[in-house]
Amino acid sequence: MTPEENNETTETLGQNLIGNGVSRRTFLKFCSTVASAMALPPTAATAMAETLSKATRQSVIWLSFQECTGCTESITRSHKPTLESLIFDFVSLDYHHTLQAASGDAAEHAREEAQKAHKGKYILIVDGAIPVKDDGVYSTIAGITNLQMLKDVAADAAAIVSVGSCAAFGGLPKADPNPTGAVAVSDIIKDKPIINIPGCPPIPVVMTGVLAHVLTFGIPELDSHGRPVAFFGESIHDRCYRRPFYDRGLFAKAFDDEGARKGWCLFEVGCKGPTTHNACATVKWNNGTSFPIQSGHGCIGCSEPDFWDAGSFYKALSTGSMNPGEWATDALLAGAAVGVASGILNKASKSKAEKNHKPVTLEDMGGKNE
Amino acid sequence: MNEVELLNWARGPGLAYATVIMVFGLTIRVIEILSLGRPKELAKVRSSGTGDGLKLVVKRSLPEPRNWRFITASYIFHIGLLVVIFFFIPHTQFFRDVFGVFWGGWPNYIIDFFTVLSIAAMMYTLVQRRIDPSRRILTTVSDYVAWLVTFIPFVTGYMAFHRLGPDYTLMLALHILSVELLMIALPLTKLTHAVTFAISRYYTGSSMGRRGIKA
Amino acid sequence: MNLIDIPVKTLDKPTGMANAVMNELSDHLKRLADDGETNIVDLMSLPMTEADINELADMLGVGEVKATISSIGTSSIRETAYRGIWWVTHYGDDEQVLSELIEITQVPDILITHMDEIRHSAQAMATVN
Ligand code: SF4
């Protein structure tokens, strides 16, 4: 990510990899793994490797807004280089607050340079939500609001990848009461292709896989929330290994009871797996070690829009999120008051009716009084 | 509004509003009925009527050998309704959350069985209502509404559980919304009988008893 | 407590998948023999149980070539008893299986040294000597 590297735009990725000590076989292995994870035809791996290696390195600008850096951590975090983190060798990351060495004016300058040099061709990656209340003053970088910077940089981008639930759906910053008026990238930018890779944070191989797909075969198939179907097509519940217990009605009722120890379904302790779409149950975390449900905690639904506002993480999906019991108590009291009042009114009209009551005579009934 | 927002609304504000309308409405209804009292007894009072009242509550809940097909269908559907509402495990979680008590749930295949049976029984009663002339005359628009708002939760629930329809999240949202519709209709239609059936049967039974009539 | 202590047992019986894959492979091998067409089957994309995979491995047998690549994690490449059918397993840096492929080809791409790298090495050697 030195300025020299940025200028070597004629060098292909293939040549560049050799220079960086990434062997061609590692590269091919990466492509095979990505193709397999994305359920692409297996022969796509070689095509992917060839396409990527012949191209110049794709310029990428990564903007971080209202976020916690967890997404960057997720994709880069490892003591040894993992296959997932290799993606950084395949792109030219021209601007990334957290990862770049440059700071201050030099950093902003690098962004402007890349924006000019690769106008209309760079990929914009965003993590973090964008506050729009009060013209977006609640988050600024180098004196520029996130809102302004996103609009500027998005204008010349070929495509946008929203990484993490904040960029994709607004995430934590947008959670009720949303003091900064935070929104998702797609709420602001309407005229560019946007791929959402939600998750808090997203699974590393999902980020890598989608980026590799974009670099080689273009934008993958997306669902109605802009998420790649290859990773978000099925719910956690669909692929959960505890599913047989759900179907048989065997549930853990607390985190330390018999059921929990036996590995029963976590629905009753709040699992949101049935409504959550992500690849955790198959791809798993920490290089395939485990995922929340396997570790005994329900899914919190982090890859779905507004998951912070969907009620407690520890209450079953089938419960109300706004304490219907309390509302019921109030309604009961109010109903009782109105009921008693109307009862008194009814009594009054009844006694009036009784007073006006005249016995029915035979004449009234149409009979003859003989 | 996408399906996730719909679900969040249904589980949050939607449920709160529906609860308020249902509880408020039913409370008014019950208190009004109770506060009406009895008309002055013009005839000689033969007994307190308590026993006869209680007897009728039970008696009118037992089948009468008239149209056994229709009666069986009604029974199946009422029992199915109670079983599905109170013993499907996700539902028990709802009640545990609201009332703090858990009475145990039944395995999904039992619930599934009752659901299918109830749906069939409800359809049968609807068809009967249409083809039997006397029933047809007695049925008002409000009765059809009552049938529909009871029927939809069964169907949406069944579809959600079996992952039918376009999307589980959407089906779950629709299921909850349809139940909220049912909750709202409860105090506004004859569905109020869910809470008043005992009161009215007791009333009829006891006043007949007081007059010495066999109910 | 371990995952194996949790009494959820994945079905570990042969399901007949191995036979299906064998059929597909024989088709592919015929094409390779007739027109030189290469193919790859991704075992991870198929609903195969542990037992199915073992069964398939038994059916394919062991050939005479065995190679290991050490890049990030290792990769093992074995020719099966059917010449031209290769079993390729990619492991991550912690022994986890990343992908498991059956390649129907003269030699798997991953074993061939790429020309870019050969050129690069040639240059390097020339400078050393
Ligand atoms: S633990 Fe969660 S995802 Fe798994 S079966 Fe139970 S409810 Fe579904």
XYZ file of C-alpha atoms and ligand atoms in Angstrom:
722
model
C 0.000 0.000 0.000
C 2.934 2.290 -0.510
C 2.514 5.031 -3.109
C 4.946 3.177 -5.431
C 2.675 0.167 -5.487
C -0.295 2.304 -6.343
C 1.496 3.604 -9.367
C 2.430 0.200 -10.721
C -0.868 -0.049 -12.452
C 0.536 -1.956 -15.415
C 1.753 -4.856 -13.288
C -0.672 -7.750 -13.307
C -1.852 -9.398 -10.117
C -0.012 -12.585 -11.150
C 3.326 -10.803 -11.315
C 2.536 -8.899 -8.177
C 1.828 -12.046 -6.187
C 5.231 -13.491 -6.987
C 6.790 -10.285 -5.756
C 4.836 -10.586 -2.534
C 5.789 -14.194 -1.946
C 2.314 -15.589 -2.487
C 2.761 -18.728 -4.550
C 0.574 -19.510 -7.489
C -0.525 -22.699 -5.807
C -1.666 -20.841 -2.717
C -3.566 -18.579 -5.025
C -5.246 -21.483 -6.771
C -6.061 -23.073 -3.441
C -7.679 -19.814 -2.376
C -9.781 -19.803 -5.519
C -10.820 -23.450 -5.041
C -11.894 -22.742 -1.488
C -13.864 -19.667 -2.463
C -15.526 -21.477 -5.360
C -16.479 -24.327 -3.053
C -17.782 -21.998 -0.344
C -19.887 -20.118 -2.891
C -21.095 -23.311 -4.563
C -19.687 -22.185 -7.902
C -18.948 -24.885 -10.457
C -15.641 -26.402 -9.308
C -13.962 -25.674 -12.605
C -14.580 -21.984 -11.905
C -11.574 -21.958 -9.584
C -9.030 -22.169 -12.395
C -10.928 -19.598 -14.439
C -11.062 -17.362 -11.401
C -7.331 -17.694 -10.829
C -6.507 -16.986 -14.483
C -8.811 -13.976 -14.707
C -7.512 -12.517 -11.486
C -3.862 -13.049 -12.270
C -4.050 -11.430 -15.706
C -5.848 -8.337 -14.444
C -4.194 -5.404 -12.793
C -4.908 -5.200 -9.144
C -8.340 -3.788 -8.515
C -8.274 -0.455 -6.775
C -10.302 -0.484 -3.588
C -11.215 2.423 -1.360
C -12.432 1.424 2.067
C -14.351 4.005 4.071
C -15.146 3.516 7.740
C -17.963 5.546 9.238
C -19.974 5.022 12.437
C -18.519 1.646 13.289
C -16.503 -0.259 15.843
C -13.769 -1.663 13.561
C -15.034 -5.149 14.322
C -15.554 -5.838 10.620
C -11.976 -4.941 9.746
C -10.849 -6.987 12.733
C -12.861 -9.954 11.549
C -11.318 -10.030 8.110
C -7.742 -9.253 9.146
C -7.585 -10.792 12.566
C -5.254 -13.735 12.713
C -1.778 -14.356 13.969
C -0.698 -16.119 10.831
C -1.840 -15.206 7.382
C -5.039 -17.124 6.672
C -6.418 -17.874 3.299
C -9.155 -15.294 3.878
C -6.779 -12.442 4.558
C -5.064 -13.120 1.232
C -7.727 -11.026 -0.432
C -5.698 -8.012 0.644
C -2.909 -9.196 -1.624
C -5.279 -9.368 -4.553
C -6.539 -5.829 -4.406
C -4.830 -2.503 -4.176
C -6.254 -1.089 -0.975
C -5.688 2.559 -1.715
C -7.346 3.964 1.348
C -8.319 2.385 4.649
C -8.216 4.530 7.801
C -7.339 1.773 10.126
C -4.878 -0.199 8.077
C -2.989 2.473 6.202
C 0.315 3.794 7.475
C -0.328 7.323 6.279
C -2.328 9.727 8.402
C -3.725 13.218 8.279
C -3.435 15.145 5.025
C -1.332 12.449 3.381
C -4.084 9.891 3.951
C -6.820 12.082 2.569
C -4.555 12.912 -0.311
C -4.145 9.203 -1.111
C -7.897 8.844 -1.265
C -8.304 11.754 -3.646
C -5.478 10.410 -5.817
C -6.995 6.950 -6.045
C -10.380 8.427 -6.726
C -8.966 10.444 -9.633
C -6.676 7.751 -11.010
C -9.326 5.005 -11.048
C -12.380 7.133 -11.671
C -15.398 4.951 -12.416
C -13.405 1.747 -11.868
C -12.666 1.375 -8.193
C -14.673 -0.638 -5.735
C -15.884 1.193 -2.678
C -16.093 -0.810 0.522
C -17.942 0.794 3.402
C -18.191 -0.308 6.988
C -20.247 1.668 9.475
C -23.533 3.527 9.282
C -23.876 7.129 8.150
C -25.460 9.693 10.469
C -27.630 12.097 8.484
C -29.323 14.101 11.238
C -28.308 17.766 11.337
C -26.501 17.411 7.997
C -24.413 14.567 9.303
C -22.301 16.536 11.791
C -22.164 13.618 14.221
C -19.338 11.859 12.446
C -16.640 13.557 10.441
C -13.235 12.634 9.060
C -10.728 15.360 8.284
C -13.530 17.864 8.695
C -15.700 16.166 6.072
C -18.962 14.591 7.180
C -19.410 10.888 6.498
C -22.456 11.774 4.465
C -20.498 14.086 2.176
C -17.561 11.712 1.867
C -19.800 8.793 0.946
C -21.568 10.792 -1.728
C -18.257 12.054 -3.165
C -16.512 8.708 -3.253
C -19.568 6.732 -4.346
C -20.074 9.012 -7.329
C -16.988 7.607 -9.094
C -17.201 4.026 -7.854
C -17.949 1.053 -10.096
C -19.723 -0.799 -7.299
C -20.174 -0.560 -3.555
C -19.779 -3.325 -1.006
C -21.401 -2.584 2.359
C -19.513 -4.684 4.872
C -21.177 -5.348 8.216
C -24.699 -4.761 9.470
C -24.086 -1.048 10.116
C -23.238 -0.219 6.510
C -25.748 -2.703 5.155
C -28.742 -1.951 7.398
C -27.787 0.815 9.858
C -26.845 -1.628 12.628
C -26.145 -0.475 16.173
C -26.003 3.269 15.391
C -29.493 3.061 13.888
C -30.920 1.208 16.910
C -33.771 2.939 18.653
C -33.700 5.889 19.485
C -31.034 6.490 16.825
C -29.765 9.828 18.159
C -27.568 10.577 15.145
C -30.111 9.682 12.485
C -27.892 6.842 11.237
C -28.846 5.084 7.992
C -27.439 2.402 5.711
C -25.397 3.077 2.582
C -28.302 1.972 0.406
C -30.512 4.634 1.995
C -28.247 7.311 0.553
C -26.770 5.910 -2.639
C -29.390 4.855 -5.151
C -27.601 4.820 -8.494
C -24.808 2.265 -7.939
C -24.831 -1.494 -7.555
C -24.594 -2.238 -3.834
C -23.768 -5.600 -2.299
C -24.633 -6.022 1.364
C -22.506 -8.350 3.471
C -24.201 -8.021 6.863
C -23.162 -9.618 10.103
C -21.833 -8.170 13.307
C -19.186 -8.853 12.164
C -19.519 -10.719 8.860
C -17.845 -14.103 8.452
C -14.346 -13.552 6.976
C -14.694 -16.079 4.163
C -18.001 -14.519 3.192
C -16.366 -11.120 2.774
C -13.446 -12.657 0.910
C -15.613 -14.861 -1.252
C -17.872 -12.034 -2.315
C -14.924 -9.756 -3.103
C -13.247 -12.493 -5.138
C -16.479 -13.051 -7.009
C -16.831 -9.357 -7.762
C -13.248 -9.191 -9.027
C -13.691 -12.129 -11.392
C -17.277 -12.826 -12.329
C -18.877 -9.555 -11.272
C -21.721 -9.053 -8.851
C -23.174 -12.309 -7.482
C -26.870 -13.089 -7.249
C -28.456 -11.056 -4.436
C -31.561 -11.525 -2.285
C -34.172 -8.858 -1.537
C -31.894 -7.340 1.104
C -28.981 -7.084 -1.329
C -27.192 -10.068 0.254
C -25.374 -12.677 -1.863
C -27.648 -15.707 -2.076
C -24.671 -18.079 -1.989
C -24.106 -17.199 1.677
C -27.408 -15.763 2.867
C -29.843 -17.984 0.986
C -30.658 -20.221 3.942
C -31.518 -19.542 7.533
C -29.396 -20.636 10.483
C -32.313 -22.794 11.599
C -32.384 -24.579 8.190
C -28.808 -25.720 8.684
C -28.659 -25.991 12.461
C -27.420 -29.300 13.870
C -29.770 -28.817 16.863
C -32.744 -28.789 14.531
C -33.804 -32.395 15.295
C -34.380 -31.298 18.903
C -36.480 -28.370 17.801
C -38.652 -30.692 15.759
C -39.036 -33.099 18.653
C -39.843 -30.319 21.108
C -36.725 -30.745 23.265
C -35.525 -27.379 24.506
C -32.973 -25.979 26.913
C -34.904 -23.771 29.343
C -31.870 -22.131 30.886
C -28.197 -21.991 30.024
C -27.229 -24.383 32.784
C -30.023 -26.927 32.870
C -30.211 -30.539 31.805
C -31.353 -29.595 28.301
C -28.466 -27.168 27.834
C -26.011 -29.859 28.861
C -27.598 -32.301 26.458
C -27.309 -29.833 23.613
C -31.017 -29.343 23.010
C -32.495 -26.580 20.889
C -31.975 -23.024 22.164
C -35.262 -21.551 20.938
C -36.641 -20.983 24.425
C -33.558 -19.122 25.573
C -33.940 -16.700 22.713
C -32.411 -18.220 19.562
C -33.276 -16.117 16.498
C -31.966 -18.752 14.073
C -35.356 -19.295 12.410
C -35.463 -15.758 11.043
C -31.746 -15.211 10.479
C -30.013 -15.734 7.156
C -26.287 -16.307 7.258
C -23.687 -19.021 6.705
C -22.568 -19.464 10.354
C -24.043 -22.964 10.687
C -22.072 -24.254 7.701
C -18.964 -22.066 7.386
C -18.583 -21.435 11.127
C -16.127 -19.135 12.862
C -12.466 -19.037 13.832
C -11.368 -21.164 10.910
C -14.308 -23.489 11.161
C -13.999 -24.134 14.898
C -17.526 -23.385 16.042
C -20.413 -20.951 15.884
C -22.610 -19.405 18.593
C -25.225 -22.172 18.721
C -22.528 -24.823 18.884
C -21.045 -22.921 21.829
C -24.389 -23.011 23.621
C -25.736 -19.531 22.930
C -28.718 -18.759 20.725
C -28.319 -16.885 17.470
C -28.894 -13.157 18.035
C -29.853 -12.511 14.417
C -27.021 -10.071 13.674
C -27.243 -10.318 9.887
C -30.861 -9.182 9.715
C -32.046 -5.559 9.498
C -32.842 -3.863 12.831
C -31.829 -6.858 14.904
C -31.125 -4.591 17.870
C -34.759 -3.565 17.986
C -36.245 -7.049 17.747
C -36.607 -7.423 21.525
C -34.417 -9.265 23.998
C -31.731 -11.655 22.770
C -32.807 -13.997 25.548
C -36.531 -14.170 24.962
C -38.114 -16.623 22.544
C -38.904 -15.388 19.083
C -42.575 -16.074 19.782
C -42.810 -13.555 22.606
C -43.805 -9.923 22.212
C -40.976 -7.441 22.224
C -42.828 -4.661 24.056
C -44.099 -6.410 27.208
C -47.692 -7.133 26.182
C -48.378 -8.206 29.778
C -47.960 -4.666 31.078
C -50.144 -3.270 28.353
C -52.751 -5.879 29.205
C -52.805 -4.844 32.872
C -53.360 -1.200 31.965
C -56.034 -2.115 29.463
C -57.735 -4.289 32.076
C -57.923 -1.420 34.556
C -59.119 1.035 31.938
C -61.679 -1.494 30.657
C -62.909 -2.121 34.194
C -63.358 1.617 34.800
C -65.268 2.135 31.574
C -67.255 -1.051 32.157
C -68.352 0.060 35.622
C -69.270 3.522 34.335
C -71.339 2.103 31.535
C -72.859 -0.388 33.973
C -74.078 2.503 36.101
C -75.508 4.197 33.023
C -77.228 0.973 32.024
C -78.663 0.601 35.514
C -80.055 4.102 35.311
C -81.761 3.502 32.005
C -82.989 0.165 33.224
C -84.667 1.615 36.276
C -86.164 4.317 34.089
C -87.488 1.640 31.804
C -88.882 -0.198 34.782
C -90.626 2.924 35.976
C -92.207 3.432 32.576
C -93.165 -0.186 32.408
C -96.827 -0.865 31.901
C -98.239 -4.334 32.054
C -99.262 -5.661 28.693
C -102.995 -5.964 28.266
C -104.801 -8.336 26.037
C -105.731 -5.414 23.783
C -102.093 -4.650 23.204
C -101.697 -8.098 21.868
C -104.497 -7.619 19.394
C -107.012 -9.712 21.351
C -110.564 -8.598 22.028
C -111.653 -7.668 25.481
C -114.889 -9.448 25.758
C -41.640 -1.916 4.830
C -39.787 -5.216 4.356
C -40.580 -8.526 6.023
C -38.168 -7.929 8.885
C -39.696 -4.574 9.744
C -43.128 -6.155 9.488
C -42.156 -8.879 11.947
C -40.614 -6.376 14.344
C -43.765 -4.284 14.199
C -46.016 -7.283 14.694
C -44.027 -8.498 17.716
C -43.751 -4.999 19.192
C -46.303 -2.203 18.721
C -48.788 -4.364 16.813
C -49.027 -6.881 19.612
C -49.275 -4.132 22.232
C -52.168 -2.407 20.416
C -54.013 -5.656 19.805
C -53.605 -6.655 23.451
C -54.969 -3.323 24.621
C -57.992 -3.494 22.333
C -58.745 -7.084 23.260
C -58.360 -6.750 27.018
C -60.051 -3.364 27.163
C -62.958 -4.529 25.030
C -63.473 -7.833 26.797
C -63.318 -6.248 30.240
C -65.975 -3.704 29.329
C -68.135 -6.449 27.869
C -67.900 -8.717 30.886
C -68.425 -5.982 33.462
C -71.343 -4.593 31.511
C -72.982 -7.986 31.394
C -72.398 -8.635 35.082
C -73.640 -5.207 36.131
C -76.904 -5.697 34.254
C -78.114 -7.885 37.051
C -81.359 -9.814 36.756
C -84.790 -8.577 36.021
C -87.166 -8.549 38.896
C -88.504 -12.041 39.409
C -92.222 -11.842 38.909
C -92.846 -15.521 39.470
C -92.366 -17.332 42.745
C -88.693 -18.193 43.325
C -88.351 -21.973 43.538
C -84.624 -22.327 44.196
C -81.464 -20.239 44.359
C -80.646 -21.353 40.823
C -76.940 -21.799 41.495
C -76.976 -25.515 40.955
C -79.056 -25.269 37.812
C -76.761 -22.544 36.520
C -73.639 -24.623 36.969
C -75.402 -27.654 35.547
C -76.216 -25.825 32.346
C -72.645 -24.560 31.954
C -71.606 -28.203 31.801
C -74.640 -29.504 29.943
C -74.452 -27.038 27.108
C -70.773 -27.894 26.708
C -71.652 -31.529 26.088
C -72.718 -32.710 22.672
C -76.362 -33.009 21.864
C -77.246 -35.796 19.479
C -78.655 -33.624 16.736
C -76.476 -33.150 13.678
C -73.611 -35.336 14.785
C -71.348 -34.466 11.859
C -71.610 -30.771 12.461
C -71.194 -31.220 16.170
C -68.150 -33.430 15.784
C -66.558 -30.885 13.477
C -67.248 -28.105 15.965
C -65.783 -30.129 18.794
C -62.684 -31.035 16.836
C -62.084 -27.474 15.900
C -62.623 -26.085 19.398
C -60.394 -28.681 20.988
C -57.804 -28.220 18.232
C -57.886 -24.494 18.763
C -57.224 -24.814 22.485
C -54.503 -27.411 22.008
C -52.706 -25.421 19.335
C -52.952 -22.129 21.203
C -51.913 -23.409 24.587
C -49.615 -26.342 23.889
C -47.520 -25.464 20.837
C -44.156 -24.853 22.441
C -43.434 -21.429 20.928
C -46.892 -20.354 22.122
C -46.213 -21.609 25.640
C -43.149 -19.388 25.600
C -45.367 -16.444 24.858
C -47.622 -17.234 27.794
C -44.687 -17.890 30.059
C -43.392 -14.446 29.150
C -46.735 -12.769 29.851
C -48.045 -14.727 32.856
C -44.828 -16.170 34.221
C -46.189 -19.715 34.185
C -45.202 -22.603 32.015
C -47.477 -25.603 31.778
C -45.411 -27.665 29.379
C -45.763 -27.982 25.629
C -46.544 -30.874 23.343
C -44.351 -32.229 20.555
C -44.732 -30.631 17.181
C -46.254 -33.644 15.458
C -49.215 -33.607 17.848
C -49.746 -29.910 17.253
C -49.447 -30.483 13.543
C -52.072 -33.214 13.697
C -54.527 -30.971 15.544
C -53.850 -28.092 13.181
C -54.682 -30.080 10.069
C -57.733 -31.569 11.739
C -58.958 -28.160 12.874
C -58.481 -26.603 9.452
C -60.510 -29.405 7.894
C -63.213 -29.141 10.563
C -63.495 -25.392 10.120
C -63.880 -25.755 6.378
C -66.578 -28.341 6.928
C -68.542 -26.040 9.244
C -68.283 -23.224 6.718
C -69.603 -25.402 3.921
C -72.435 -26.569 6.187
C -73.298 -22.985 6.943
C -73.655 -22.318 3.236
C -75.633 -25.371 2.200
C -77.974 -25.758 5.155
C -80.758 -23.176 4.521
C -81.649 -22.560 8.161
C -78.006 -22.076 9.126
C -77.507 -19.803 6.164
C -80.325 -17.516 7.226
C -79.011 -17.361 10.769
C -75.495 -16.447 9.697
C -74.633 -12.768 9.580
C -71.684 -11.051 7.926
C -70.100 -10.668 11.330
C -70.226 -14.460 11.726
C -68.312 -14.951 8.508
C -65.781 -12.404 9.701
C -65.463 -14.322 12.957
C -64.897 -17.556 11.026
C -62.300 -15.939 8.783
C -60.231 -14.297 11.518
C -60.138 -17.619 13.362
C -59.242 -19.553 10.235
C -56.387 -17.378 8.954
C -54.103 -17.832 11.993
C -54.366 -21.609 11.526
C -53.339 -21.374 7.895
C -50.560 -18.831 8.343
C -49.260 -20.718 11.369
C -49.250 -23.993 9.481
C -47.475 -22.400 6.518
C -44.880 -20.708 8.697
C -44.156 -23.893 10.605
C -43.711 -25.937 7.436
C -41.676 -23.261 5.694
C -44.308 -22.879 3.005
C -44.880 -19.596 1.241
C -42.283 -17.153 -0.019
C -40.298 -16.617 3.161
C -40.364 -17.792 6.766
C -39.878 -14.343 8.275
C -42.758 -12.999 6.216
C -45.021 -15.936 7.097
C -44.222 -15.565 10.774
C -45.041 -11.854 10.576
C -48.319 -12.619 8.791
C -49.167 -15.278 11.361
C -48.657 -12.898 14.262
C -50.578 -10.152 12.472
C -53.473 -12.509 11.768
C -53.587 -13.461 15.444
C -53.663 -9.773 16.313
C -56.641 -9.421 14.005
C -58.318 -12.253 15.878
C -57.532 -10.567 19.185
C -59.144 -7.347 17.991
C -62.204 -9.181 16.666
C -62.663 -11.003 19.966
C -64.581 -8.249 21.815
C -66.268 -6.965 18.642
C -67.936 -10.113 17.323
C -69.639 -13.215 18.654
C -66.151 -14.497 19.361
C -66.647 -12.847 22.745
C -68.221 -16.178 23.679
C -64.672 -17.336 24.341
C -64.947 -15.554 27.691
C -68.694 -15.111 28.136
C -69.966 -18.587 27.289
C -69.944 -19.669 30.928
C -71.650 -16.493 32.128
C -74.491 -16.769 29.651
C -75.013 -20.479 30.226
C -75.005 -19.975 33.955
C -77.459 -17.112 33.619
C -79.888 -19.083 31.525
C -79.595 -22.127 33.745
C -80.044 -20.303 37.002
C -82.980 -18.159 35.916
C -84.749 -21.223 34.622
C -83.964 -22.981 37.868
C -85.331 -20.115 39.900
C -88.561 -20.436 37.994
C -88.574 -24.143 38.281
C -88.230 -24.796 34.583
C -86.144 -27.708 33.397
C -83.371 -26.384 31.184
C -17.908 -30.792 27.131
C -17.163 -31.657 23.580
C -19.235 -31.597 20.469
C -19.073 -35.380 20.395
C -20.701 -35.457 23.850
C -23.747 -33.719 22.471
C -26.069 -36.536 21.546
C -26.730 -35.314 18.031
C -25.375 -37.888 15.686
C -25.084 -37.084 12.062
C -26.300 -39.950 10.003
C -23.174 -41.929 9.337
C -24.311 -44.702 7.111
C -23.539 -45.136 3.445
C -26.442 -43.574 1.577
C -25.591 -44.753 -1.895
C -24.070 -41.398 -2.809
C -20.721 -43.048 -3.474
C -22.243 -45.083 -6.284
C -23.790 -42.008 -7.809
C -20.474 -40.195 -7.725
C -18.751 -43.238 -9.242
C -21.189 -43.100 -12.153
C -20.493 -39.446 -12.693
C -16.750 -40.017 -12.500
C -16.830 -42.831 -15.018
C -18.688 -40.521 -17.370
C -16.092 -37.813 -16.884
C -13.216 -40.230 -17.314
C -14.630 -41.430 -20.607
C -14.783 -37.847 -21.833
C -11.207 -37.262 -20.744
C -10.156 -40.403 -22.633
C -12.122 -39.485 -25.767
C -11.779 -35.703 -26.058
C -9.301 -34.709 -23.370
C -12.040 -32.844 -21.497
C -11.125 -32.234 -17.862
C -13.596 -31.997 -14.990
C -13.782 -31.399 -11.271
C -16.310 -32.709 -8.749
C -16.630 -30.765 -5.494
C -17.343 -33.319 -2.771
C -18.238 -30.644 -0.233
C -21.117 -29.472 -2.348
C -22.659 -32.962 -2.287
C -24.698 -34.298 0.612
C -22.189 -36.992 1.517
C -21.794 -38.547 4.928
C -18.460 -39.487 6.397
C -19.282 -43.087 5.488
C -20.056 -42.146 1.879
C -16.677 -40.455 1.507
C -14.881 -43.476 2.938
C -16.825 -45.760 0.676
C -15.958 -43.643 -2.345
C -12.290 -43.638 -1.354
C -12.378 -47.434 -1.136
C -14.045 -47.740 -4.502
C -11.487 -45.470 -6.155
C -8.496 -47.146 -4.533
C -4.954 -45.847 -4.261
C -2.715 -45.041 -7.228
C 0.992 -44.474 -7.450
C 1.282 -40.701 -7.120
C 1.045 -38.862 -3.848
C 2.034 -35.205 -3.491
C 1.847 -32.683 -0.694
C 1.869 -28.940 -1.156
C 2.759 -26.705 1.743
C 1.305 -23.300 1.199
C -0.957 -21.803 3.830
C -1.886 -25.127 5.367
C -1.178 -28.212 3.303
C -2.822 -29.769 0.297
C -2.739 -33.433 -0.468
C -2.995 -34.714 -4.029
C -3.330 -38.425 -4.682
C -3.923 -40.270 -7.884
C -6.484 -43.022 -7.446
C -6.291 -46.526 -8.866
C -8.163 -45.170 -11.872
C -5.479 -43.252 -13.718
C -6.585 -39.736 -14.455
C -8.793 -39.492 -11.387
C -7.167 -37.465 -8.641
C -8.261 -36.882 -5.074
C -7.368 -33.362 -3.936
C -7.826 -32.156 -0.365
C -6.974 -28.611 0.713
C -6.362 -28.073 4.409
C -6.327 -24.733 6.220
C -3.515 -23.725 8.533
C -5.126 -25.692 11.341
C -5.777 -28.982 9.543
C -9.359 -28.073 8.795
C -10.559 -29.292 5.399
C -11.191 -26.269 3.180
C -12.159 -28.112 0.060
C -12.231 -31.661 -1.157
C -12.212 -32.214 -4.889
C -12.025 -35.058 -7.356
C -10.209 -33.902 -10.479
C -10.458 -35.806 -13.738
C -7.383 -34.697 -15.618
C -3.879 -35.706 -16.678
C -2.453 -33.732 -13.839
C -4.227 -31.332 -11.456
C -3.608 -27.679 -12.253
C -2.300 -27.039 -8.795
C 0.687 -29.343 -9.392
C 1.806 -27.629 -12.595
C 4.287 -24.867 -12.013
C 2.905 -21.707 -13.515
C 4.924 -20.032 -16.308
C 4.907 -16.722 -14.448
C 6.702 -18.377 -11.571
C 9.123 -20.210 -13.848
C 10.097 -16.946 -15.513
C 10.514 -15.302 -12.153
C 12.760 -18.112 -10.907
C 14.785 -18.110 -14.096
C 15.528 -14.465 -13.551
C 16.412 -15.032 -9.937
C 18.798 -17.860 -10.834
C 20.446 -15.797 -13.501
C 21.200 -13.058 -11.005
C 22.608 -15.470 -8.449
C 24.978 -17.143 -10.893
S -30.863 -23.696 18.218
Fe -31.844 -22.012 17.067
S -31.318 -22.360 14.925
Fe -30.894 -24.267 16.036
S -32.776 -25.477 15.830
Fe -32.965 -24.338 17.735
S -34.057 -22.446 17.143
Fe -33.282 -23.366 15.249
